[in-house]
Amino acid sequence: MTPDPFPTALDPAGRTLGAEELAALTTVIASARLNASLGGTMVTELERGMGRLYGVEHAVACSSGTAALHLAVAAVDPEPGDEIIVPPLTDFGSVIPILAQNAVPVFADVDALTGQLSPQSVRACLSERTRAIIAVHLFGGPAPVAELRALADEQGLVLIEDCAQAYLTTVPGSGRLAGTLGHIGCFSLQQYKHITCGDGGLAITADPVMARRMRLFGDKGWPRDSGTRDHLFLGLNYRMTELQGAVAQAQLPKLADVVASRRERAGQLRDALVELPGVSVPAHHEHHSYWFFPVVLDPEAMGGENHEVARALRAAGIPANAGYLTQPLYCYPVLSEGRTYGRSRFPLTCPPARKEWRYELGLCPSAERLIDHTLVAVAWNEHYSPTHVDRIADAFRTTRDLLTG
Ligand SMILES: *Cc1c(COP(=O)(O)O)cnc(C)c1O
């Protein structure tokens, strides 16, 4: 008998898309108002719902998670060559907005066990040109944003939280949701995330000035509420359509169950793996929203490194990958070869930067070790059954037995 396939974010059995999304889409089509700024209601409903869910005054919807981060960086309004600190173990969407606003990404290392941005490393990256920190809540686990907010306040910096993998993640010791400790929190509605409308993004903030700047930046710098056609500063068209909004506002109320179910199944895997030598499971279980279930290996005790372990797990039918990325973000050609605008390398040049920026292997040893040697990321889904989880746990045990001989 072939075992039940693992549900994924790419098939109906691994999603929460259904009648509610269809009904909302039908409403939009029937209304003929597909553009949100011309009398639509769905995107407005999504923004209100997100504001309520997170207890913040302002939520700005846009076309992707990368766009949401770009709104946030645009709200910082860096001078060309100013610096924004970011981890190298994340989606490239965390970095694109920095370069797009002509700022320099400065890579701070991560914690060797959690993969989250290290406040000490951030401190070591500070310069007189630093303007902001982008903290990524990797895999749905909490980045240390309380410490990072204190550091940002001490230094007069903006803290942006990249919550694309971390809906309803909570921050230990604060009783608050990830995305509300920084000045701005950014979310993605891309296909692989906890909830989706294909592509889409949200930026939340309590700051009315930043909210206004983000809204204008995503709409050509056009202050529509003034009633006149005007362009106050350089902006883009990052608007979300009513079709995306319809699906997203129907997905939002399902989020609590999605996260609760992922956390419950993850608890089962934690319990099964916690005593297994050679593996460590996520700390902060109660705070985690489990976009992935990350396992960090002690290769010695496991009998092998992450690539070998992931290969064995996949051979056993488990959706696991080694390292999450193939290399840290600073090793991709866009940065290692400075492929930004033509052949200029701008803004990684002096001027406008304070020095010529070069990116190469060795910059962030803990991130590199996670990618190359210790991190195994198990795909996670709210529709896993206890049997799916048992199979994953068994495969880890069998793999260790095999490798330790
Ligand atoms: C997915 C993701 C992004 C980018 O979101 P898109 O909607 O794909 O543009 C940014 N940061 C992180 C951590 C992500 O996982």
Short mmCIF file of C-alpha atoms and ligand atoms in Angstrom, two decimals:
data_model
loop_
_atom_site.label_atom_id
_atom_site.label_comp_id
_atom_site.label_asym_id
_atom_site.label_seq_id
_atom_site.Cartn_x
_atom_site.Cartn_y
_atom_site.Cartn_z
CA MET A 1 0.00 0.00 0.00
CA THR A 2 1.41 3.40 -0.94
CA PRO A 3 1.36 5.75 2.03
CA ASP A 4 -0.71 8.94 2.03
CA PRO A 5 1.18 11.64 0.14
CA PHE A 6 2.30 14.65 2.16
CA PRO A 7 -0.03 17.59 1.42
CA THR A 8 1.85 20.60 0.02
CA ALA A 9 1.24 24.30 -0.52
CA LEU A 10 0.79 23.53 -4.21
CA ASP A 11 -2.20 21.22 -4.03
CA PRO A 12 -5.78 21.64 -2.79
CA ALA A 13 -5.28 19.10 0.01
CA GLY A 14 -2.54 21.29 1.48
CA ARG A 15 -4.45 24.57 1.35
CA THR A 16 -7.45 26.25 2.94
CA LEU A 17 -8.84 27.66 -0.32
CA GLY A 18 -12.55 27.04 -0.83
CA ALA A 19 -16.07 28.40 -1.00
CA GLU A 20 -15.33 31.66 0.85
CA GLU A 21 -12.63 32.69 -1.62
CA LEU A 22 -14.80 31.71 -4.60
CA ALA A 23 -17.79 33.69 -3.33
CA ALA A 24 -15.67 36.80 -2.77
CA LEU A 25 -14.14 36.50 -6.23
CA THR A 26 -17.60 36.20 -7.75
CA THR A 27 -18.65 39.37 -5.95
CA VAL A 28 -15.67 41.27 -7.37
CA ILE A 29 -16.24 40.08 -10.94
CA ALA A 30 -19.94 40.91 -10.73
CA SER A 31 -19.08 44.41 -9.46
CA ALA A 32 -16.72 45.05 -12.41
CA ARG A 33 -14.45 46.96 -9.96
CA LEU A 34 -11.19 45.04 -10.17
CA ASN A 35 -8.95 47.91 -9.14
CA ALA A 36 -8.85 48.62 -5.41
CA SER A 37 -8.29 52.37 -5.64
CA LEU A 38 -11.39 52.89 -7.77
CA GLY A 39 -14.14 51.97 -5.37
CA GLY A 40 -13.26 48.38 -4.46
CA THR A 41 -14.05 46.94 -1.05
CA MET A 42 -12.00 43.72 -0.76
CA VAL A 43 -8.53 45.21 -0.30
CA THR A 44 -9.96 47.66 2.23
CA GLU A 45 -11.57 44.74 4.07
CA LEU A 46 -8.23 42.88 4.07
CA GLU A 47 -6.40 45.90 5.47
CA ARG A 48 -9.01 46.39 8.20
CA GLY A 49 -8.92 42.70 9.08
CA MET A 50 -5.14 42.68 9.30
CA GLY A 51 -5.22 45.80 11.46
CA ARG A 52 -7.73 44.18 13.82
CA LEU A 53 -5.83 40.87 13.95
CA TYR A 54 -2.57 42.61 14.83
CA GLY A 55 -4.05 45.41 16.91
CA VAL A 56 -2.41 48.11 14.80
CA GLU A 57 -3.88 51.25 13.29
CA HIS A 58 -2.45 50.89 9.79
CA ALA A 59 -2.16 48.02 7.32
CA VAL A 60 -1.16 48.66 3.71
CA ALA A 61 -1.81 45.93 1.13
CA CYS A 62 0.45 45.60 -1.90
CA SER A 63 1.42 43.22 -4.67
CA SER A 64 3.97 40.95 -2.91
CA GLY A 65 6.00 40.39 0.24
CA THR A 66 8.98 41.93 -1.51
CA ALA A 67 6.82 44.96 -2.32
CA ALA A 68 5.77 45.20 1.36
CA LEU A 69 9.44 45.27 2.37
CA HIS A 70 10.09 47.86 -0.33
CA LEU A 71 7.32 50.04 1.11
CA ALA A 72 9.04 49.73 4.49
CA VAL A 73 12.49 50.63 3.15
CA ALA A 74 10.97 53.53 1.23
CA ALA A 75 9.43 54.75 4.49
CA VAL A 76 12.96 54.82 5.94
CA ASP A 77 13.91 56.97 2.91
CA PRO A 78 17.66 56.23 2.95
CA GLU A 79 20.18 58.41 1.16
CA PRO A 80 22.05 56.51 -1.59
CA GLY A 81 24.84 54.51 0.05
CA ASP A 82 23.20 54.41 3.48
CA GLU A 83 23.28 50.98 5.11
CA ILE A 84 20.56 48.54 6.12
CA ILE A 85 21.46 45.47 8.17
CA VAL A 86 19.90 42.14 7.15
CA PRO A 87 20.64 38.43 7.68
CA PRO A 88 21.97 36.30 4.77
CA LEU A 89 19.72 33.31 5.53
CA THR A 90 16.36 34.44 4.15
CA ASP A 91 14.45 34.89 0.88
CA PHE A 92 16.16 37.31 -1.50
CA GLY A 93 13.03 39.44 -1.19
CA SER A 94 14.45 40.69 2.13
CA VAL A 95 17.40 42.25 0.26
CA ILE A 96 15.97 43.46 -3.08
CA PRO A 97 14.22 46.50 -1.56
CA ILE A 98 17.47 47.71 0.02
CA LEU A 99 19.27 47.74 -3.34
CA ALA A 100 16.21 49.08 -5.15
CA GLN A 101 16.25 52.13 -2.86
CA ASN A 102 20.00 52.54 -3.53
CA ALA A 103 21.01 51.50 -0.04
CA VAL A 104 23.71 48.97 0.86
CA PRO A 105 22.79 45.61 2.40
CA VAL A 106 25.11 44.84 5.32
CA PHE A 107 24.94 41.19 6.35
CA ALA A 108 24.89 40.34 10.05
CA ASP A 109 25.32 36.74 11.12
CA VAL A 110 22.68 34.52 12.68
CA ASP A 111 22.52 32.33 15.77
CA ALA A 112 24.13 28.96 15.02
CA LEU A 113 21.22 27.02 16.52
CA THR A 114 18.10 29.06 15.78
CA GLY A 115 19.20 30.66 12.49
CA GLN A 116 17.78 33.97 13.75
CA LEU A 117 19.57 37.31 13.37
CA SER A 118 22.13 37.78 16.16
CA PRO A 119 21.91 41.12 18.02
CA GLN A 120 25.67 41.02 18.79
CA SER A 121 26.44 40.59 15.13
CA VAL A 122 24.07 43.44 14.27
CA ARG A 123 25.88 45.65 16.76
CA ALA A 124 29.21 44.80 15.13
CA CYS A 125 27.80 45.93 11.74
CA LEU A 126 26.73 49.40 12.88
CA SER A 127 28.29 52.45 11.23
CA GLU A 128 27.48 56.14 10.93
CA ARG A 129 25.64 55.24 7.70
CA THR A 130 23.33 52.60 9.26
CA ARG A 131 19.66 53.55 8.92
CA ALA A 132 17.65 50.40 9.56
CA ILE A 133 17.66 46.73 10.57
CA ILE A 134 15.57 44.10 8.81
CA ALA A 135 14.94 41.17 11.18
CA VAL A 136 13.56 38.00 9.60
CA HIS A 137 11.45 35.62 11.67
CA LEU A 138 12.97 32.61 9.95
CA PHE A 139 10.75 29.55 9.38
CA GLY A 140 8.11 31.06 11.69
CA GLY A 141 10.34 31.13 14.75
CA PRO A 142 10.76 34.39 16.65
CA ALA A 143 13.81 36.56 15.87
CA PRO A 144 15.05 38.41 18.99
CA VAL A 145 13.16 41.57 18.11
CA ALA A 146 12.79 42.88 21.67
CA GLU A 147 16.60 43.18 21.90
CA LEU A 148 16.80 44.48 18.34
CA ARG A 149 14.16 47.14 19.04
CA ALA A 150 16.12 48.30 22.09
CA LEU A 151 19.26 48.48 19.94
CA ALA A 152 17.39 50.34 17.19
CA ASP A 153 16.02 52.87 19.70
CA GLU A 154 19.43 53.36 21.26
CA GLN A 155 20.95 54.05 17.83
CA GLY A 156 18.06 55.97 16.26
CA LEU A 157 17.39 53.27 13.65
CA VAL A 158 14.22 51.85 12.14
CA LEU A 159 13.46 48.18 12.86
CA ILE A 160 11.61 46.37 10.06
CA GLU A 161 10.28 42.88 10.80
CA ASP A 162 10.10 40.48 7.87
CA CYS A 163 7.18 38.25 8.90
CA ALA A 164 6.71 36.58 5.50
CA GLN A 165 7.25 33.18 7.15
CA ALA A 166 5.81 34.12 10.51
CA TYR A 167 2.08 34.85 10.65
CA LEU A 168 0.89 34.90 14.27
CA THR A 169 4.35 34.13 15.62
CA THR A 170 4.66 35.59 19.12
CA VAL A 171 7.74 37.10 20.71
CA PRO A 172 8.91 35.44 23.95
CA GLY A 173 8.67 37.62 27.02
CA SER A 174 6.65 40.32 25.28
CA GLY A 175 3.22 38.74 24.91
CA ARG A 176 3.11 40.41 21.50
CA LEU A 177 2.85 39.33 17.90
CA ALA A 178 5.92 39.35 15.69
CA GLY A 179 5.49 42.34 13.40
CA THR A 180 4.43 44.72 16.18
CA LEU A 181 7.73 45.22 18.03
CA GLY A 182 9.46 46.87 15.10
CA HIS A 183 8.37 50.10 13.46
CA ILE A 184 6.97 48.16 10.50
CA GLY A 185 6.01 44.49 10.01
CA CYS A 186 5.91 42.95 6.51
CA PHE A 187 3.97 39.90 5.35
CA SER A 188 3.65 37.87 2.15
CA LEU A 189 0.65 36.19 0.55
CA GLN A 190 2.73 34.28 -2.00
CA GLN A 191 1.74 30.70 -2.80
CA TYR A 192 4.11 29.05 -0.30
CA LYS A 193 3.07 31.09 2.75
CA HIS A 194 0.61 30.21 5.54
CA ILE A 195 -2.20 31.94 3.62
CA THR A 196 -2.13 32.98 -0.01
CA CYS A 197 -3.72 34.85 -2.87
CA GLY A 198 -1.01 33.73 -5.30
CA ASP A 199 1.04 36.86 -4.77
CA GLY A 200 0.39 39.70 -2.37
CA GLY A 201 1.82 41.56 0.60
CA LEU A 202 0.91 43.54 3.70
CA ALA A 203 2.84 46.10 5.73
CA ILE A 204 1.63 47.06 9.20
CA THR A 205 2.61 49.95 11.43
CA ALA A 206 1.38 52.03 14.34
CA ASP A 207 3.09 55.11 12.88
CA PRO A 208 0.75 57.28 10.77
CA VAL A 209 3.62 59.08 9.02
CA MET A 210 5.24 55.83 7.91
CA ALA A 211 1.85 54.42 6.92
CA ARG A 212 1.16 57.43 4.74
CA ARG A 213 4.57 57.26 3.11
CA MET A 214 4.12 53.54 2.39
CA ARG A 215 0.69 54.07 0.89
CA LEU A 216 1.94 56.85 -1.37
CA PHE A 217 5.09 54.93 -2.40
CA GLY A 218 3.03 51.97 -3.60
CA ASP A 219 0.72 54.23 -5.61
CA LYS A 220 3.11 56.37 -7.70
CA GLY A 221 3.52 58.95 -4.95
CA TRP A 222 -0.03 60.01 -5.71
CA PRO A 223 -2.06 61.52 -2.83
CA ARG A 224 -5.45 60.46 -4.17
CA ASP A 225 -7.21 61.69 -1.03
CA SER A 226 -6.23 65.27 -1.91
CA GLY A 227 -8.49 65.10 -4.94
CA THR A 228 -5.76 66.37 -7.26
CA ARG A 229 -3.42 64.55 -9.61
CA ASP A 230 0.00 64.99 -8.04
CA HIS A 231 3.24 63.01 -7.55
CA LEU A 232 4.96 63.97 -4.33
CA PHE A 233 8.06 61.75 -4.64
CA LEU A 234 9.31 58.78 -6.66
CA GLY A 235 7.06 55.81 -6.07
CA LEU A 236 6.00 52.64 -7.87
CA ASN A 237 2.76 50.90 -8.67
CA TYR A 238 2.63 48.13 -6.05
CA ARG A 239 -1.16 48.10 -5.76
CA MET A 240 -3.01 44.90 -4.86
CA THR A 241 -6.00 44.16 -7.10
CA GLU A 242 -9.49 43.42 -5.81
CA LEU A 243 -9.11 39.86 -7.12
CA GLN A 244 -6.11 39.29 -4.85
CA GLY A 245 -7.86 41.17 -2.06
CA ALA A 246 -10.98 39.00 -2.35
CA VAL A 247 -9.00 35.81 -1.87
CA ALA A 248 -6.73 37.27 0.83
CA GLN A 249 -9.56 38.70 2.97
CA ALA A 250 -11.24 35.28 2.86
CA GLN A 251 -7.97 33.56 3.84
CA LEU A 252 -7.25 35.86 6.79
CA PRO A 253 -9.92 34.48 9.18
CA LYS A 254 -8.52 30.97 8.57
CA LEU A 255 -5.06 31.92 9.76
CA ALA A 256 -5.55 31.12 13.46
CA ASP A 257 -6.57 27.53 12.68
CA VAL A 258 -3.73 27.13 10.16
CA VAL A 259 -1.13 28.13 12.73
CA ALA A 260 -2.76 26.17 15.58
CA SER A 261 -2.80 23.03 13.50
CA ARG A 262 0.79 23.44 12.33
CA ARG A 263 1.89 24.01 15.92
CA GLU A 264 0.01 20.98 17.22
CA ARG A 265 1.59 18.64 14.67
CA ALA A 266 4.98 20.23 15.23
CA GLY A 267 4.60 19.51 18.93
CA GLN A 268 4.15 15.86 18.05
CA LEU A 269 7.38 15.84 16.02
CA ARG A 270 9.26 17.71 18.75
CA ASP A 271 8.19 15.15 21.34
CA ALA A 272 9.32 12.36 19.04
CA LEU A 273 12.71 13.90 18.24
CA VAL A 274 13.65 15.67 21.43
CA GLU A 275 15.48 12.63 22.87
CA LEU A 276 17.16 11.66 19.60
CA PRO A 277 20.90 12.36 19.83
CA GLY A 278 22.28 14.54 17.05
CA VAL A 279 19.20 16.63 16.33
CA SER A 280 17.88 19.80 17.90
CA VAL A 281 14.33 20.95 17.44
CA PRO A 282 13.05 24.56 17.57
CA ALA A 283 13.14 26.38 20.86
CA HIS A 284 10.14 28.63 21.61
CA HIS A 285 7.64 26.02 20.44
CA GLU A 286 4.65 27.94 21.80
CA HIS A 287 5.72 31.05 19.89
CA HIS A 288 6.52 29.35 16.58
CA SER A 289 4.18 29.30 13.57
CA TYR A 290 6.10 26.55 11.74
CA TRP A 291 6.36 27.66 8.15
CA PHE A 292 9.00 24.95 8.01
CA PHE A 293 10.05 22.60 10.78
CA PRO A 294 13.78 23.31 11.09
CA VAL A 295 16.10 20.67 12.54
CA VAL A 296 19.70 21.54 13.36
CA LEU A 297 22.09 18.61 13.39
CA ASP A 298 25.14 17.77 15.39
CA PRO A 299 26.77 15.95 12.44
CA GLU A 300 29.05 13.95 14.75
CA ALA A 301 26.18 12.51 16.80
CA MET A 302 23.93 12.14 13.75
CA GLY A 303 26.53 10.26 11.77
CA GLY A 304 26.38 12.68 8.85
CA GLU A 305 25.87 16.23 7.67
CA ASN A 306 22.69 17.89 6.47
CA HIS A 307 23.01 17.01 2.77
CA GLU A 308 23.47 13.33 3.51
CA VAL A 309 20.65 13.33 6.06
CA ALA A 310 18.24 15.18 3.75
CA ARG A 311 19.05 12.76 0.93
CA ALA A 312 18.21 9.79 3.17
CA LEU A 313 15.01 11.47 4.37
CA ARG A 314 13.91 12.19 0.81
CA ALA A 315 14.65 8.60 -0.17
CA ALA A 316 12.20 7.65 2.60
CA GLY A 317 9.60 9.98 1.02
CA ILE A 318 9.99 12.84 3.51
CA PRO A 319 9.83 16.40 2.09
CA ALA A 320 13.09 17.66 3.59
CA ASN A 321 15.86 19.83 2.21
CA ALA A 322 19.37 20.64 3.36
CA GLY A 323 20.29 24.20 4.27
CA TYR A 324 17.14 25.99 2.97
CA LEU A 325 19.40 27.98 0.59
CA THR A 326 22.22 26.69 -1.62
CA GLN A 327 24.44 29.55 -0.44
CA PRO A 328 24.14 32.67 1.71
CA LEU A 329 22.45 35.52 -0.15
CA TYR A 330 25.68 37.52 -0.46
CA CYS A 331 27.14 34.78 -2.70
CA TYR A 332 24.54 35.23 -5.43
CA PRO A 333 25.85 37.10 -8.52
CA VAL A 334 23.69 40.15 -7.88
CA LEU A 335 25.90 40.84 -4.85
CA SER A 336 29.11 38.85 -5.37
CA GLU A 337 29.49 40.41 -8.84
CA GLY A 338 27.65 43.66 -8.08
CA ARG A 339 25.06 43.21 -10.85
CA THR A 340 22.76 46.05 -9.92
CA TYR A 341 22.39 48.90 -12.44
CA GLY A 342 24.27 48.37 -15.71
CA ARG A 343 27.93 47.85 -14.96
CA SER A 344 28.04 50.59 -12.34
CA ARG A 345 27.83 48.38 -9.20
CA PHE A 346 25.87 51.32 -7.80
CA PRO A 347 25.20 51.82 -4.88
CA LEU A 348 27.95 49.46 -3.68
CA THR A 349 30.55 52.01 -4.78
CA CYS A 350 32.33 54.90 -3.04
CA PRO A 351 30.61 57.35 -3.48
CA PRO A 352 27.76 57.08 -2.64
CA ALA A 353 28.74 54.41 -0.07
CA ARG A 354 31.45 55.05 2.53
CA LYS A 355 33.54 52.27 0.95
CA GLU A 356 33.61 49.84 -1.97
CA TRP A 357 31.43 46.96 -0.81
CA ARG A 358 32.54 43.40 -1.66
CA TYR A 359 30.66 40.29 -0.65
CA GLU A 360 32.32 36.89 -0.36
CA LEU A 361 32.23 33.57 1.43
CA GLY A 362 33.33 33.78 5.06
CA LEU A 363 31.26 36.89 5.86
CA CYS A 364 28.75 35.10 8.14
CA PRO A 365 30.23 31.79 9.37
CA SER A 366 27.19 30.62 11.37
CA ALA A 367 24.82 31.12 8.44
CA GLU A 368 27.28 29.32 6.17
CA ARG A 369 27.58 26.41 8.60
CA LEU A 370 23.79 26.05 8.81
CA ILE A 371 23.49 26.02 5.02
CA ASP A 372 26.44 23.73 4.31
CA HIS A 373 26.51 21.39 7.29
CA THR A 374 23.79 21.46 9.93
CA LEU A 375 20.33 22.67 8.86
CA VAL A 376 17.60 20.36 7.61
CA ALA A 377 14.29 22.07 6.79
CA VAL A 378 11.24 19.81 6.76
CA ALA A 379 8.32 21.18 4.73
CA TRP A 380 5.37 21.72 7.05
CA ASN A 381 1.63 21.88 6.47
CA GLU A 382 -1.55 22.41 8.49
CA HIS A 383 -3.08 19.29 6.94
CA TYR A 384 -0.44 16.81 8.09
CA SER A 385 -1.99 13.92 9.98
CA PRO A 386 -0.45 12.26 13.06
CA THR A 387 0.57 9.45 10.69
CA HIS A 388 2.51 11.88 8.48
CA VAL A 389 4.36 13.12 11.54
CA ASP A 390 5.11 9.56 12.71
CA ARG A 391 6.64 8.84 9.32
CA ILE A 392 8.89 11.88 9.59
CA ALA A 393 10.01 10.93 13.09
CA ASP A 394 10.64 7.31 12.04
CA ALA A 395 12.66 8.48 9.05
CA PHE A 396 14.91 10.61 11.29
CA ARG A 397 15.49 7.63 13.61
CA THR A 398 16.14 5.22 10.73
CA THR A 399 18.47 7.70 9.04
CA ARG A 400 20.50 8.09 12.22
CA ASP A 401 20.70 4.33 12.75
CA LEU A 402 21.84 3.94 9.16
CA LEU A 403 24.48 6.67 9.35
CA THR A 404 25.86 5.75 12.77
CA GLY A 405 25.95 2.10 11.68
C1 LIG B 1 8.56 34.88 0.71
C2 LIG B 1 9.46 35.78 1.45
C3 LIG B 1 9.70 37.09 1.04
C4 LIG B 1 9.21 37.64 -0.25
O1 LIG B 1 7.86 37.55 -0.43
P1 LIG B 1 7.26 37.50 -1.93
O2 LIG B 1 5.80 37.61 -1.70
O3 LIG B 1 7.69 36.19 -2.52
O4 LIG B 1 7.81 38.66 -2.66
C5 LIG B 1 10.50 37.90 1.84
N1 LIG B 1 11.05 37.44 2.96
C6 LIG B 1 10.86 36.18 3.39
C7 LIG B 1 11.49 35.76 4.66
C8 LIG B 1 10.08 35.30 2.64
O5 LIG B 1 9.91 34.04 3.05
#
